[in-house]
Short mmCIF file of C-alpha atoms in Angstrom, two decimals:
data_model
loop_
_atom_site.label_atom_id
_atom_site.label_comp_id
_atom_site.label_asym_id
_atom_site.label_seq_id
_atom_site.Cartn_x
_atom_site.Cartn_y
_atom_site.Cartn_z
CA MET M 250 71.82 108.97 130.89
CA LYS M 251 73.20 107.27 127.24
CA VAL M 252 76.76 106.51 126.93
CA ARG M 253 78.69 106.00 123.81
CA VAL M 254 81.49 103.31 123.99
CA LEU M 255 84.21 103.55 121.57
CA VAL M 256 86.06 100.60 121.15
CA SER M 257 88.67 99.02 118.23
CA PHE M 258 91.98 97.18 118.19
CA LYS M 259 95.03 98.40 120.01
CA ASP M 260 97.53 100.67 117.41
CA SER M 261 99.96 97.68 117.50
CA ILE M 262 97.45 95.15 116.19
CA LEU M 263 96.99 94.70 112.80
CA ASP M 264 92.92 95.57 111.70
CA PRO M 265 92.67 93.40 108.02
CA GLN M 266 89.40 94.97 107.61
CA GLY M 267 89.80 98.38 108.38
CA LYS M 268 92.77 97.52 105.60
CA THR M 269 90.63 96.14 103.02
CA VAL M 270 88.37 99.03 103.54
CA LYS M 271 90.57 101.42 102.81
CA HIS M 272 92.03 99.50 99.56
CA SER M 273 87.99 99.53 98.69
CA LEU M 274 88.26 103.01 99.19
CA HIS M 275 91.52 104.10 97.11
CA THR M 276 89.73 101.75 94.11
CA LEU M 277 86.67 104.11 94.30
CA GLY M 278 89.20 106.80 93.71
CA TYR M 279 89.18 108.42 97.42
CA ASP M 280 93.26 107.45 97.91
CA PHE M 281 93.98 110.60 100.42
CA VAL M 282 92.01 108.24 102.55
CA ASP M 283 95.71 107.34 105.06
CA GLU M 284 94.71 104.55 107.73
CA VAL M 285 91.40 102.99 108.68
CA ARG M 286 90.72 101.41 111.69
CA GLN M 287 87.69 99.66 111.90
CA GLY M 288 85.51 99.38 116.00
CA LYS M 289 82.63 99.07 117.32
CA VAL M 290 80.06 101.32 119.00
CA PHE M 291 78.45 100.78 121.67
CA GLU M 292 75.42 103.16 123.08
CA LEU M 293 74.67 102.12 126.99
CA GLU M 294 71.47 103.93 128.28
CA LEU M 295 71.49 104.08 132.34
CA LYS M 296 69.47 104.53 134.98
CA GLY M 297 69.24 105.74 138.80
CA ILE M 298 73.27 106.39 138.38
CA SER M 299 74.72 109.60 138.96
CA ARG M 300 77.37 111.07 136.49
CA GLU M 301 80.23 110.67 138.53
CA LYS M 302 79.68 107.14 139.08
CA ALA M 303 78.92 106.17 135.44
CA GLU M 304 82.65 107.86 135.28
CA LYS M 305 83.87 104.74 136.91
CA ILE M 306 81.98 101.85 136.24
CA ILE M 307 82.16 101.92 132.26
CA PRO M 308 85.96 101.93 132.21
CA GLU M 309 85.26 99.02 134.57
CA ILE M 310 82.19 97.35 132.12
CA THR M 311 84.21 98.24 129.20
CA ASP M 312 87.59 95.87 130.41
CA LYS M 313 85.28 92.59 131.89
CA VAL M 314 82.77 92.85 129.03
CA LEU M 315 82.88 95.13 125.94
CA ALA M 316 86.17 94.69 124.92
CA ASN M 317 88.70 92.43 125.13
CA PRO M 318 92.36 94.60 126.73
CA ILE M 319 94.51 92.06 125.00
CA ILE M 320 93.75 92.60 121.36
CA GLU M 321 91.31 96.55 122.29
CA LYS M 322 91.50 100.11 123.63
CA PHE M 323 88.20 102.17 124.46
CA SER M 324 87.00 105.18 124.93
CA PHE M 325 83.73 106.47 125.69
CA GLU M 326 81.40 109.86 126.05
CA ILE M 327 78.48 110.83 128.48
CA MET M 328 76.42 112.03 126.22
CA ASP M 329 73.52 114.46 127.74
CA MET J 140 87.54 57.07 132.69
CA LYS J 141 84.74 60.06 131.94
CA PHE J 142 84.45 62.75 129.57
CA GLY J 143 81.86 65.67 130.15
CA VAL J 144 81.96 67.75 127.20
CA VAL J 145 80.08 71.43 127.77
CA VAL J 146 76.84 71.98 125.33
CA PHE J 147 76.22 76.19 125.08
CA PRO J 148 73.53 77.17 122.86
CA GLY J 149 75.35 77.46 119.68
CA SER J 150 77.63 74.51 120.44
CA ASN J 151 77.76 72.25 117.10
CA CYS J 152 80.07 69.74 117.49
CA ASP J 153 79.26 68.95 121.37
CA SER J 154 77.70 65.23 119.39
CA ASP J 155 80.59 64.49 117.67
CA THR J 156 82.53 65.04 120.60
CA LEU J 157 80.83 63.01 122.96
CA TYR J 158 80.06 60.57 119.75
CA VAL J 159 84.43 59.80 119.62
CA ALA J 160 84.69 59.40 123.03
CA LYS J 161 81.81 56.97 123.87
CA GLU J 162 82.00 55.14 120.53
CA VAL J 163 85.24 55.21 118.86
CA PHE J 164 87.27 55.13 122.53
CA ASN J 165 84.32 52.98 124.88
CA GLN J 166 84.65 55.76 127.54
CA GLU J 167 81.93 57.12 129.57
CA ALA J 168 80.44 60.26 128.29
CA GLU J 169 78.52 62.80 129.35
CA PHE J 170 76.85 66.44 128.00
CA LEU J 171 76.69 69.01 131.16
CA TRP J 172 73.96 71.92 130.18
CA HIS J 173 75.93 75.52 130.33
CA LYS J 174 73.14 75.96 132.73
CA ASP J 175 74.27 73.71 135.48
CA HIS J 176 76.43 73.82 137.77
CA ASP J 177 77.54 70.15 138.74
CA LEU J 178 80.47 68.64 135.80
CA LYS J 179 79.38 64.87 136.77
CA ASN J 180 82.51 63.80 138.14
CA SER J 181 83.40 63.82 134.79
CA ASP J 182 87.89 63.58 134.62
CA CYS J 183 88.63 65.75 131.47
CA ILE J 184 85.94 68.92 130.79
CA ILE J 185 85.98 69.59 126.49
CA LEU J 186 84.78 73.11 125.66
CA PRO J 187 83.63 71.75 121.91
CA GLY J 188 83.41 73.88 118.77
CA GLY J 189 81.04 75.44 117.19
CA PHE J 190 79.52 79.18 117.39
CA SER J 191 78.50 79.45 121.15
CA TYR J 192 75.82 82.10 121.88
CA GLY J 193 75.94 83.04 117.90
CA ASP J 194 79.83 84.13 118.28
CA TYR J 195 77.59 88.17 119.67
CA LEU J 196 80.44 90.63 120.98
CA ARG J 197 84.09 88.26 120.47
CA SER J 198 84.07 84.56 119.84
CA GLY J 199 83.95 82.88 122.93
CA ALA J 200 82.80 86.53 125.20
CA ILE J 201 79.09 85.28 126.15
CA ALA J 202 80.18 81.65 126.43
CA ARG J 203 82.76 82.73 129.49
CA PHE J 204 79.93 84.22 131.85
CA SER J 205 77.53 80.63 131.65
CA PRO J 206 76.87 79.11 135.62
CA LEU J 207 78.78 75.80 134.96
CA MET J 208 81.94 77.88 133.58
CA LYS J 209 82.72 79.21 137.60
CA GLU J 210 83.18 75.57 138.14
CA VAL J 211 84.62 73.88 135.11
CA ARG J 212 87.46 77.58 136.48
CA LYS J 213 87.19 76.16 139.75
CA PHE J 214 88.04 72.57 137.88
CA ALA J 215 91.13 73.64 136.38
CA LEU J 216 92.29 75.90 138.73
CA ASP J 217 92.91 72.77 141.24
CA GLY J 218 94.26 70.60 138.27
CA GLY J 219 91.49 68.41 136.54
CA LEU J 220 92.28 68.56 132.37
CA VAL J 221 90.52 70.34 130.49
CA LEU J 222 90.38 70.31 126.74
CA GLY J 223 88.93 73.58 124.66
CA ILE J 224 88.46 72.88 121.14
CA CYS J 225 88.33 75.67 118.54
CA ASN J 226 85.35 77.68 119.87
CA GLY J 227 86.04 76.60 123.63
CA PHE J 228 89.66 77.17 122.86
CA GLN J 229 88.76 81.09 121.96
CA ILE J 230 86.57 80.70 125.33
CA LEU J 231 89.26 79.10 127.14
CA LEU J 232 91.04 82.45 126.05
CA GLU J 233 88.62 84.96 127.17
CA LEU J 234 88.80 83.50 130.33
CA GLY J 235 91.57 84.04 131.06
CA LEU J 236 92.80 79.79 131.57
CA LEU J 237 95.24 80.37 128.85
CA PRO J 238 97.10 83.74 127.89
CA GLY J 239 96.38 85.97 124.55
CA ALA J 240 93.30 85.98 122.39
CA MET J 241 92.28 85.64 118.48
CA LEU J 242 92.03 87.84 115.70
CA ARG J 243 90.12 87.32 112.78
CA ASN J 244 91.73 84.95 110.42
CA LYS J 245 94.42 87.01 107.79
CA ASN J 246 92.65 86.66 104.62
CA LEU J 247 89.26 87.77 106.38
CA LYS J 248 88.10 84.07 105.22
CA PHE J 249 86.54 81.40 107.40
CA LEU J 250 88.83 78.66 106.78
CA CYS J 251 87.38 75.00 106.53
CA GLN J 252 89.55 72.30 105.28
CA HIS J 253 92.24 70.22 106.54
CA VAL J 254 95.84 70.78 107.76
CA ASN J 255 99.10 70.15 108.99
CA ILE J 256 100.13 70.70 112.15
CA ARG J 257 102.98 69.84 114.29
CA ILE J 258 103.45 68.16 117.46
CA ASP J 259 105.85 70.54 119.85
CA ASN J 260 105.58 69.26 123.16
CA THR J 261 104.43 65.72 124.27
CA ASP J 262 105.16 66.12 128.06
CA THR J 263 101.36 67.06 128.32
CA PRO J 264 98.66 64.78 129.51
CA PHE J 265 96.88 65.75 125.79
CA THR J 266 100.07 64.43 123.72
CA LEU J 267 101.75 62.53 125.45
CA ALA J 268 100.91 59.13 123.19
CA GLY J 269 102.40 61.35 120.50
CA ASN J 270 105.93 61.59 118.81
CA LEU J 271 108.24 64.86 118.92
CA GLY J 272 108.17 66.74 115.72
CA GLN J 273 104.64 64.07 114.50
CA VAL J 274 102.37 65.66 112.03
CA LEU J 275 99.13 65.23 112.53
CA ASN J 276 96.32 65.90 109.38
CA ILE J 277 93.82 67.43 111.41
CA PRO J 278 91.02 69.86 110.29
CA ILE J 279 89.68 73.59 110.98
CA ALA J 280 86.69 75.61 110.78
CA HIS J 281 87.51 78.62 112.22
CA PHE J 282 87.07 82.89 111.52
CA ASP J 283 88.66 83.74 114.12
CA GLY J 284 91.84 81.92 114.70
CA ASN J 285 94.84 84.10 114.05
CA TYR J 286 96.52 83.90 117.17
CA TYR J 287 97.75 86.81 119.24
CA ILE J 288 99.93 87.32 122.27
CA ASP J 289 102.42 90.39 122.30
CA ASN J 290 105.99 89.51 122.54
CA ASN J 291 106.86 89.66 126.73
CA GLY J 292 103.79 86.66 126.36
CA PHE J 293 104.85 84.73 123.83
CA ASN J 294 108.67 84.28 125.27
CA ASP J 295 106.61 83.28 128.89
CA LEU J 296 105.49 80.78 126.08
CA ASN J 297 108.86 79.49 124.79
CA LYS J 298 109.70 79.39 127.91
CA GLN J 299 107.73 77.93 130.01
CA ASP J 300 107.40 74.85 126.48
CA GLN J 301 103.19 76.28 126.71
CA ILE J 302 103.77 75.87 122.68
CA VAL J 303 101.91 72.51 121.94
CA PHE J 304 101.32 72.01 117.73
CA ARG J 305 101.97 74.22 115.42
CA TYR J 306 100.63 74.52 111.97
CA SER J 307 103.25 73.10 109.32
CA GLU J 308 103.82 71.69 105.95
CA PRO J 309 103.70 67.76 105.66
CA ASN J 310 107.19 67.38 106.59
CA GLY J 311 107.30 69.15 109.55
CA ASN J 312 108.68 72.64 108.39
CA LEU J 313 106.83 75.66 109.42
CA SER J 314 105.70 78.46 106.32
CA LYS J 315 103.83 81.60 106.06
CA LYS J 316 102.18 79.13 103.34
CA SER J 317 101.20 76.83 106.78
CA ASN J 318 100.26 78.74 108.91
CA VAL J 319 97.08 79.58 107.13
CA ASN J 320 95.39 81.97 109.79
CA GLY J 321 98.56 84.41 110.22
CA SER J 322 99.13 83.08 114.09
CA THR J 323 101.38 84.45 116.51
CA ASN J 324 104.94 81.94 115.34
CA SER J 325 102.23 79.37 113.67
CA ILE J 326 100.45 78.16 117.13
CA ALA J 327 97.35 76.13 116.68
CA GLY J 328 97.47 74.65 119.79
CA LEU J 329 99.22 75.86 123.09
CA ILE J 330 98.65 75.16 127.23
CA ASN J 331 98.35 76.49 130.53
CA LYS J 332 101.68 76.47 132.70
CA ASN J 333 100.21 74.21 135.16
CA GLY J 334 99.73 71.96 132.20
CA ASN J 335 95.84 70.66 132.75
CA VAL J 336 94.18 73.35 130.24
CA LEU J 337 94.55 73.01 126.50
CA GLY J 338 93.53 74.91 123.42
CA MET J 339 93.09 74.38 120.00
CA MET J 340 91.89 75.25 116.99
CA PRO J 341 92.12 71.78 114.94
CA HIS J 342 89.46 69.34 115.60
CA PRO J 343 90.70 65.94 116.52
CA GLU J 344 87.06 64.78 116.85
CA ARG J 345 86.53 65.08 113.27
CA ALA J 346 89.54 63.56 112.89
CA SER J 347 89.00 60.26 114.62
CA GLU J 348 88.63 57.56 112.08
CA ALA J 349 90.24 56.64 108.86
CA ILE J 350 86.59 56.61 107.00
CA LEU J 351 86.33 60.30 107.26
CA GLY J 352 90.03 61.04 105.88
CA SER J 353 92.24 61.00 108.93
CA ASP J 354 92.45 59.59 112.29
CA ASP J 355 95.56 61.26 113.21
CA GLY J 356 93.50 62.82 116.60
CA ARG J 357 93.02 59.67 118.32
CA VAL J 358 97.00 60.73 119.42
CA ILE J 359 95.10 63.53 121.56
CA PHE J 360 91.98 61.97 122.97
CA GLU J 361 94.44 58.38 123.57
CA SER J 362 97.08 60.32 125.64
CA ILE J 363 94.19 61.94 127.02
CA ILE J 364 92.72 58.33 128.84
CA GLN J 365 95.99 56.67 129.60
CA PHE J 366 97.22 59.88 132.02
CA ILE J 367 93.79 59.54 133.61
CA ASN J 368 94.20 55.33 133.60
CA ARG J 369 97.05 55.77 135.06
CA GLU J 370 95.96 58.50 137.27
CA LYS J 371 93.78 56.30 138.83
CA ASN J 372 96.36 53.82 139.22
CA LEU J 373 98.19 55.72 140.73
CA GLU J 374 95.23 55.96 143.53
CA ASN J 375 93.70 52.91 143.47
CA PRO J 376 97.17 50.36 143.41
CA CYS J 377 95.63 46.67 142.31
#
């Protein structure tokens, strides 16, 4: 089972990298880009675990390892 | 007294720290390998600067799972002195022994320069030999030193007098310019509620001999040594 976990800064946290990317997009003329937030993607391959169990365990491992809950939020999708 | 300097793969200030403890201050000091389980009777554990595990995932995020860190956590919760310098500070935050988190520097640049930090609390084992408001000239070298804590957390820090160092001008004034990395309230170093775990971004071990440009970092080592020796004298009078 493939799971994609998306980690990004919470809305309350400034993201200077995203801002810089936005700025360079504007420089190229794409000035309709109103906001850029940069994050990380993790692709996990799980085996020997039910979909139901995965849905429970992924928030746990994300909180423990993949993200720092003080500054980051996450979402995930089970791909198959 | 004895310092224990923890070594992770990617630590690069471990030797400097050990050198300062041993050669500059004539104290006992030993490396502690991150895979071991033994703190070797150290009185003060130092998590040195560097790039443990290549800063993969987040700075300090992987190092906290090292076997030795279980012992360090226990030691800290029992009141033992733990000093985290730079990457060591980041590890203490990831471990949850100190509150808050590190973000990338506000200008997105790796900063390697001397800065001024003001001592805002001398009632700690790490600063007792200093003076309140004293300004220290100490180098920093980091990418992720932009300290973040939310409003509630910040109020807590203030209430408990946990902010120990702030980036400042040479005269001690705080300014936007002196807050080089954009940290909340110019915070350069803070201590836990129990007053035995300190994290700081500047490198006192790189400022312990005048020939290297500044020996202002000595006050941190001097404080620790005084504190431990005083405790030992209390344990064994005469």
